[in-house]
Amino acid sequence: MRRVNKDAYYMRMAKVAASRGDCLGTRAGTVIVVDDRIVSTGFNGAPDGVTHCSDGGCPRCEAKAEGIIQSGENLDKCLCVHAEENAILSAARHGIRLSGCDIYTTVQPCLGCLRQIIQVRANRVLYRNEYPLARSTRVAYDRLCRESSLTVSRTGRRSRAKEVRMDDSLDAFQEESGDGSGRA
């Protein structure tokens, strides 16, 4: 059996983190790596101490699940913490240095998370599924990446965000990846 490369390994761990997510839409997971060690993980869902989305905690999640709103609408009504935010805030809470880190996330960071990632001085971001960005947001996104010299790259085959089911396993992820390398 071939040994999995590091990027595939860390992306698999991000997928496992996503399985803890409680968003009723897309579940996302993030792993932050410093000096080739995982120093923080995060998943999306309600903030600590707030009612979980699955228990009615986020009105936007409920409206989206009921088909009242579409993906990308009413984002200002969302109570959820994104996976990248959760991982960055968790590291900060525990005094962990993130400068020079690599971030592996199952869904491309939104513009807000991208700003936070730049602010912690990450080296690069690898993501699996694209986040739907409006054209005007894409212009700002690309500018931030260019001016900050942050490398943001997509890995894998998916083109749109896909919900990660609780029963997803690493074996299914490896089968989906083909040769076990995590690359298409």
Short mmCIF file of N, CA, C and O in Angstrom, two decimals, residues 15-104:
data_model
loop_
_atom_site.label_atom_id
_atom_site.label_comp_id
_atom_site.label_asym_id
_atom_site.label_seq_id
_atom_site.Cartn_x
_atom_site.Cartn_y
_atom_site.Cartn_z
N LYS A 15 -11.77 16.73 6.32
CA LYS A 15 -13.06 16.09 6.05
C LYS A 15 -13.62 15.44 7.32
O LYS A 15 -14.82 15.51 7.58
N VAL A 16 -12.76 14.86 8.12
CA VAL A 16 -13.21 14.29 9.39
C VAL A 16 -13.73 15.40 10.30
O VAL A 16 -14.77 15.27 10.94
N ALA A 17 -13.01 16.54 10.34
CA ALA A 17 -13.48 17.68 11.15
C ALA A 17 -14.85 18.14 10.68
O ALA A 17 -15.71 18.49 11.50
N ALA A 18 -15.09 18.11 9.37
CA ALA A 18 -16.38 18.53 8.82
C ALA A 18 -17.53 17.67 9.34
O ALA A 18 -18.66 18.14 9.49
N SER A 19 -17.24 16.42 9.67
CA SER A 19 -18.29 15.53 10.17
C SER A 19 -18.85 15.98 11.52
O SER A 19 -19.92 15.56 11.93
N ARG A 20 -18.13 16.89 12.20
CA ARG A 20 -18.62 17.45 13.47
C ARG A 20 -19.50 18.68 13.25
O ARG A 20 -20.13 19.17 14.16
N GLY A 21 -19.53 19.20 12.02
CA GLY A 21 -20.29 20.40 11.72
C GLY A 21 -21.77 20.21 11.99
O GLY A 21 -22.30 19.11 11.91
N ASP A 22 -22.43 21.33 12.30
CA ASP A 22 -23.85 21.26 12.62
C ASP A 22 -24.68 22.16 11.71
O ASP A 22 -25.86 22.34 11.94
N CYS A 23 -24.09 22.73 10.69
CA CYS A 23 -24.83 23.55 9.74
C CYS A 23 -25.82 22.65 9.00
O CYS A 23 -25.48 21.53 8.63
N LEU A 24 -27.02 23.15 8.77
CA LEU A 24 -28.01 22.37 8.04
C LEU A 24 -27.76 22.38 6.54
O LEU A 24 -28.35 21.61 5.80
N GLY A 25 -26.86 23.25 6.09
CA GLY A 25 -26.50 23.31 4.67
C GLY A 25 -25.26 22.47 4.44
O GLY A 25 -25.24 21.27 4.66
N THR A 26 -24.19 23.11 4.05
CA THR A 26 -22.93 22.44 3.77
C THR A 26 -22.10 22.33 5.05
O THR A 26 -21.90 23.31 5.75
N ARG A 27 -21.64 21.15 5.33
CA ARG A 27 -20.73 20.97 6.46
C ARG A 27 -19.32 21.19 5.96
O ARG A 27 -18.93 20.68 4.92
N ALA A 28 -18.55 21.96 6.72
CA ALA A 28 -17.17 22.28 6.34
C ALA A 28 -16.24 21.97 7.49
O ALA A 28 -16.61 22.09 8.66
N GLY A 29 -15.02 21.58 7.15
CA GLY A 29 -14.00 21.31 8.15
C GLY A 29 -12.68 21.92 7.74
O GLY A 29 -12.39 22.05 6.55
N THR A 30 -11.90 22.31 8.74
CA THR A 30 -10.60 22.95 8.50
C THR A 30 -9.56 22.37 9.43
O THR A 30 -9.84 22.08 10.59
N VAL A 31 -8.35 22.21 8.90
CA VAL A 31 -7.19 21.79 9.68
C VAL A 31 -6.10 22.83 9.43
O VAL A 31 -5.84 23.20 8.29
N ILE A 32 -5.48 23.30 10.51
CA ILE A 32 -4.37 24.24 10.40
C ILE A 32 -3.09 23.52 10.80
O ILE A 32 -3.03 22.89 11.87
N VAL A 33 -2.08 23.64 9.95
CA VAL A 33 -0.82 22.93 10.13
C VAL A 33 0.33 23.93 10.24
O VAL A 33 0.46 24.83 9.41
N VAL A 34 1.14 23.79 11.28
CA VAL A 34 2.35 24.59 11.47
C VAL A 34 3.51 23.62 11.65
O VAL A 34 3.42 22.68 12.45
N ASP A 35 4.57 23.84 10.90
CA ASP A 35 5.75 22.97 11.00
C ASP A 35 5.39 21.49 10.89
O ASP A 35 5.87 20.66 11.65
N ASP A 36 4.50 21.20 9.94
CA ASP A 36 4.09 19.83 9.64
C ASP A 36 3.36 19.13 10.79
O ASP A 36 3.38 17.91 10.90
N ARG A 37 2.70 19.91 11.65
CA ARG A 37 1.90 19.37 12.75
C ARG A 37 0.55 20.05 12.77
O ARG A 37 0.45 21.27 12.61
N ILE A 38 -0.50 19.28 13.00
CA ILE A 38 -1.83 19.86 13.14
C ILE A 38 -1.88 20.59 14.47
O ILE A 38 -1.62 20.01 15.53
N VAL A 39 -2.19 21.90 14.42
CA VAL A 39 -2.25 22.70 15.64
C VAL A 39 -3.67 23.14 15.98
O VAL A 39 -3.93 23.56 17.11
N SER A 40 -4.59 23.06 15.01
CA SER A 40 -5.96 23.46 15.28
C SER A 40 -6.88 22.87 14.23
O SER A 40 -6.47 22.66 13.08
N THR A 41 -8.11 22.60 14.63
CA THR A 41 -9.14 22.15 13.71
C THR A 41 -10.40 22.96 13.96
O THR A 41 -10.56 23.56 15.03
N GLY A 42 -11.28 22.97 12.98
CA GLY A 42 -12.55 23.66 13.15
C GLY A 42 -13.60 23.10 12.22
O GLY A 42 -13.28 22.45 11.22
N PHE A 43 -14.83 23.32 12.56
CA PHE A 43 -15.97 22.94 11.73
C PHE A 43 -17.00 24.04 11.84
O PHE A 43 -16.94 24.88 12.73
N ASN A 44 -17.96 24.05 10.94
CA ASN A 44 -18.95 25.11 10.96
C ASN A 44 -20.17 24.73 11.80
O ASN A 44 -20.53 23.57 11.90
N GLY A 45 -20.76 25.75 12.40
CA GLY A 45 -21.94 25.56 13.23
C GLY A 45 -22.09 26.73 14.18
O GLY A 45 -21.34 27.70 14.12
N ALA A 46 -23.06 26.61 15.06
CA ALA A 46 -23.34 27.69 16.02
C ALA A 46 -22.15 27.90 16.96
O ALA A 46 -21.41 26.96 17.26
N PRO A 47 -21.95 29.13 17.42
CA PRO A 47 -20.88 29.39 18.39
C PRO A 47 -21.09 28.61 19.69
O PRO A 47 -22.21 28.19 20.00
N ASP A 48 -20.00 28.43 20.44
CA ASP A 48 -20.09 27.74 21.74
C ASP A 48 -21.19 28.36 22.59
O ASP A 48 -21.30 29.59 22.69
N GLY A 49 -22.00 27.52 23.21
CA GLY A 49 -23.04 27.98 24.13
C GLY A 49 -24.33 28.44 23.46
O GLY A 49 -25.29 28.79 24.14
N VAL A 50 -24.37 28.43 22.12
CA VAL A 50 -25.57 28.84 21.38
C VAL A 50 -26.25 27.57 20.86
O VAL A 50 -25.59 26.59 20.50
N THR A 51 -27.57 27.58 20.81
CA THR A 51 -28.33 26.42 20.34
C THR A 51 -27.84 25.99 18.96
O THR A 51 -27.68 26.82 18.06
N HIS A 52 -27.60 24.70 18.80
CA HIS A 52 -27.13 24.14 17.53
C HIS A 52 -28.14 24.37 16.41
O HIS A 52 -29.35 24.42 16.65
N CYS A 53 -27.63 24.45 15.20
CA CYS A 53 -28.49 24.63 14.02
C CYS A 53 -29.53 23.52 13.92
O CYS A 53 -30.70 23.78 13.63
N SER A 54 -29.12 22.29 14.17
CA SER A 54 -30.04 21.15 14.07
C SER A 54 -31.14 21.21 15.14
O SER A 54 -32.15 20.52 15.02
N ASP A 55 -30.95 22.04 16.15
CA ASP A 55 -31.96 22.22 17.20
C ASP A 55 -32.70 23.55 17.03
O ASP A 55 -33.34 24.01 17.98
N GLY A 56 -32.59 24.17 15.86
CA GLY A 56 -33.29 25.42 15.59
C GLY A 56 -32.54 26.67 15.96
O GLY A 56 -33.12 27.75 16.05
N GLY A 57 -31.23 26.57 16.15
CA GLY A 57 -30.44 27.71 16.60
C GLY A 57 -30.22 28.81 15.57
O GLY A 57 -30.09 29.96 15.91
N CYS A 58 -30.18 28.46 14.29
CA CYS A 58 -29.89 29.46 13.25
C CYS A 58 -31.09 29.60 12.31
O CYS A 58 -31.39 28.67 11.56
N PRO A 59 -31.75 30.75 12.36
CA PRO A 59 -32.92 30.93 11.49
C PRO A 59 -32.58 30.86 10.00
O PRO A 59 -33.39 30.39 9.20
N ARG A 60 -31.39 31.27 9.62
CA ARG A 60 -31.01 31.20 8.21
C ARG A 60 -30.87 29.74 7.77
O ARG A 60 -31.32 29.36 6.69
N CYS A 61 -30.25 28.92 8.62
CA CYS A 61 -30.12 27.49 8.29
C CYS A 61 -31.50 26.86 8.11
O CYS A 61 -31.72 26.08 7.17
N GLU A 62 -32.42 27.20 8.98
CA GLU A 62 -33.78 26.65 8.87
C GLU A 62 -34.44 27.11 7.58
O GLU A 62 -35.06 26.31 6.87
N ALA A 63 -34.33 28.40 7.25
CA ALA A 63 -34.95 28.94 6.04
C ALA A 63 -34.35 28.29 4.79
O ALA A 63 -35.07 27.99 3.83
N LYS A 64 -33.06 28.05 4.82
CA LYS A 64 -32.40 27.42 3.67
C LYS A 64 -32.84 25.96 3.55
O LYS A 64 -33.15 25.49 2.46
N ALA A 65 -32.90 25.26 4.68
CA ALA A 65 -33.32 23.85 4.68
C ALA A 65 -34.76 23.71 4.20
O ALA A 65 -35.11 22.71 3.56
N GLU A 66 -35.60 24.70 4.47
CA GLU A 66 -37.01 24.67 4.06
C GLU A 66 -37.21 25.19 2.64
O GLU A 66 -38.34 25.24 2.14
N GLY A 67 -36.13 25.63 1.98
CA GLY A 67 -36.22 26.12 0.62
C GLY A 67 -36.73 27.54 0.49
O GLY A 67 -37.05 28.00 -0.60
N ILE A 68 -36.80 28.27 1.59
CA ILE A 68 -37.29 29.66 1.58
C ILE A 68 -36.25 30.59 0.97
O ILE A 68 -36.59 31.55 0.28
N ILE A 69 -34.98 30.32 1.25
CA ILE A 69 -33.89 31.11 0.67
C ILE A 69 -32.92 30.17 -0.05
O ILE A 69 -32.90 28.97 0.22
N GLN A 70 -32.11 30.73 -0.92
CA GLN A 70 -31.12 29.96 -1.68
C GLN A 70 -29.73 30.15 -1.08
O GLN A 70 -29.50 31.06 -0.28
N SER A 71 -28.81 29.32 -1.51
CA SER A 71 -27.42 29.45 -1.09
C SER A 71 -26.91 30.84 -1.44
O SER A 71 -27.18 31.35 -2.53
N GLY A 72 -26.21 31.46 -0.53
CA GLY A 72 -25.64 32.79 -0.75
C GLY A 72 -26.56 33.93 -0.35
O GLY A 72 -26.13 35.08 -0.33
N GLU A 73 -27.81 33.65 -0.01
CA GLU A 73 -28.75 34.70 0.39
C GLU A 73 -28.80 34.85 1.91
O GLU A 73 -28.58 33.89 2.64
N ASN A 74 -29.07 36.07 2.35
CA ASN A 74 -29.28 36.38 3.78
C ASN A 74 -28.10 35.95 4.66
O ASN A 74 -28.30 35.52 5.80
N LEU A 75 -26.90 36.06 4.14
CA LEU A 75 -25.72 35.66 4.91
C LEU A 75 -25.58 36.47 6.20
O LEU A 75 -25.02 35.97 7.18
N ASP A 76 -26.11 37.69 6.20
CA ASP A 76 -26.04 38.53 7.41
C ASP A 76 -26.95 38.02 8.52
O ASP A 76 -26.85 38.46 9.66
N LYS A 77 -27.80 37.06 8.23
CA LYS A 77 -28.71 36.48 9.23
C LYS A 77 -28.16 35.18 9.82
O LYS A 77 -28.74 34.60 10.72
N CYS A 78 -27.04 34.72 9.28
CA CYS A 78 -26.48 33.44 9.71
C CYS A 78 -25.76 33.59 11.05
O CYS A 78 -24.96 34.50 11.25
N LEU A 79 -26.04 32.69 11.97
CA LEU A 79 -25.40 32.70 13.29
C LEU A 79 -24.17 31.79 13.35
O LEU A 79 -23.46 31.79 14.35
N CYS A 80 -23.94 31.03 12.30
CA CYS A 80 -22.87 30.03 12.31
C CYS A 80 -21.48 30.64 12.22
O CYS A 80 -21.27 31.67 11.59
N VAL A 81 -20.55 29.95 12.84
CA VAL A 81 -19.13 30.26 12.73
C VAL A 81 -18.60 29.35 11.63
O VAL A 81 -18.88 28.15 11.62
N HIS A 82 -17.85 29.92 10.67
CA HIS A 82 -17.27 29.11 9.60
C HIS A 82 -16.14 28.25 10.15
O HIS A 82 -15.53 28.58 11.18
N ALA A 83 -15.84 27.16 9.48
CA ALA A 83 -14.81 26.22 9.92
C ALA A 83 -13.45 26.90 10.08
O ALA A 83 -12.74 26.66 11.06
N GLU A 84 -13.10 27.77 9.11
CA GLU A 84 -11.81 28.46 9.18
C GLU A 84 -11.76 29.40 10.39
O GLU A 84 -10.75 29.44 11.11
N GLU A 85 -12.85 30.13 10.61
CA GLU A 85 -12.94 31.02 11.78
C GLU A 85 -12.79 30.23 13.07
O GLU A 85 -12.06 30.64 13.98
N ASN A 86 -13.50 29.12 13.12
CA ASN A 86 -13.49 28.28 14.32
C ASN A 86 -12.07 27.80 14.63
O ASN A 86 -11.61 27.85 15.77
N ALA A 87 -11.35 27.35 13.59
CA ALA A 87 -9.98 26.86 13.79
C ALA A 87 -9.04 27.99 14.21
O ALA A 87 -8.21 27.82 15.11
N ILE A 88 -9.17 29.17 13.57
CA ILE A 88 -8.32 30.32 13.91
C ILE A 88 -8.60 30.79 15.34
O ILE A 88 -7.68 31.04 16.12
N LEU A 89 -9.88 30.90 15.68
CA LEU A 89 -10.25 31.36 17.03
C LEU A 89 -9.85 30.36 18.10
O LEU A 89 -9.43 30.75 19.20
N SER A 90 -9.96 29.09 17.79
CA SER A 90 -9.54 28.06 18.74
C SER A 90 -8.04 28.15 19.00
O SER A 90 -7.59 28.06 20.15
N ALA A 91 -7.27 28.34 17.96
CA ALA A 91 -5.81 28.50 18.12
C ALA A 91 -5.51 29.74 18.97
O ALA A 91 -4.67 29.69 19.88
N ALA A 92 -6.20 30.83 18.69
CA ALA A 92 -5.98 32.06 19.46
C ALA A 92 -6.33 31.86 20.94
O ALA A 92 -5.60 32.30 21.82
N ARG A 93 -7.44 31.18 21.19
CA ARG A 93 -7.87 30.92 22.57
C ARG A 93 -6.81 30.15 23.35
O ARG A 93 -6.65 30.33 24.56
N HIS A 94 -6.05 29.31 22.64
CA HIS A 94 -5.04 28.48 23.29
C HIS A 94 -3.62 29.02 23.10
O HIS A 94 -2.64 28.34 23.44
N GLY A 95 -3.50 30.21 22.54
CA GLY A 95 -2.19 30.85 22.39
C GLY A 95 -1.28 30.19 21.38
O GLY A 95 -0.05 30.22 21.54
N ILE A 96 -1.85 29.63 20.34
CA ILE A 96 -1.05 28.93 19.33
C ILE A 96 -0.70 29.88 18.18
O ILE A 96 -1.58 30.51 17.61
N ARG A 97 0.57 29.95 17.84
CA ARG A 97 1.06 30.77 16.73
C ARG A 97 0.64 30.16 15.40
O ARG A 97 0.80 28.96 15.17
N LEU A 98 0.10 30.99 14.51
CA LEU A 98 -0.33 30.52 13.21
C LEU A 98 0.48 31.09 12.05
O LEU A 98 0.33 30.64 10.91
N SER A 99 1.33 32.05 12.31
CA SER A 99 2.12 32.66 11.25
C SER A 99 2.90 31.58 10.50
O SER A 99 3.55 30.72 11.11
N GLY A 100 2.78 31.59 9.17
CA GLY A 100 3.46 30.60 8.36
C GLY A 100 2.73 29.29 8.21
O GLY A 100 3.26 28.33 7.65
N CYS A 101 1.49 29.22 8.67
CA CYS A 101 0.73 27.97 8.63
C CYS A 101 0.22 27.64 7.23
O CYS A 101 0.17 28.50 6.35
N ASP A 102 -0.17 26.40 7.06
CA ASP A 102 -0.91 25.94 5.89
C ASP A 102 -2.30 25.59 6.40
O ASP A 102 -2.46 25.01 7.48
N ILE A 103 -3.32 25.94 5.60
CA ILE A 103 -4.71 25.69 5.99
C ILE A 103 -5.34 24.77 4.96
O ILE A 103 -5.29 25.04 3.76
N TYR A 104 -5.92 23.69 5.45
CA TYR A 104 -6.62 22.72 4.61
C TYR A 104 -8.09 22.81 4.98
O TYR A 104 -8.45 22.67 6.15
#
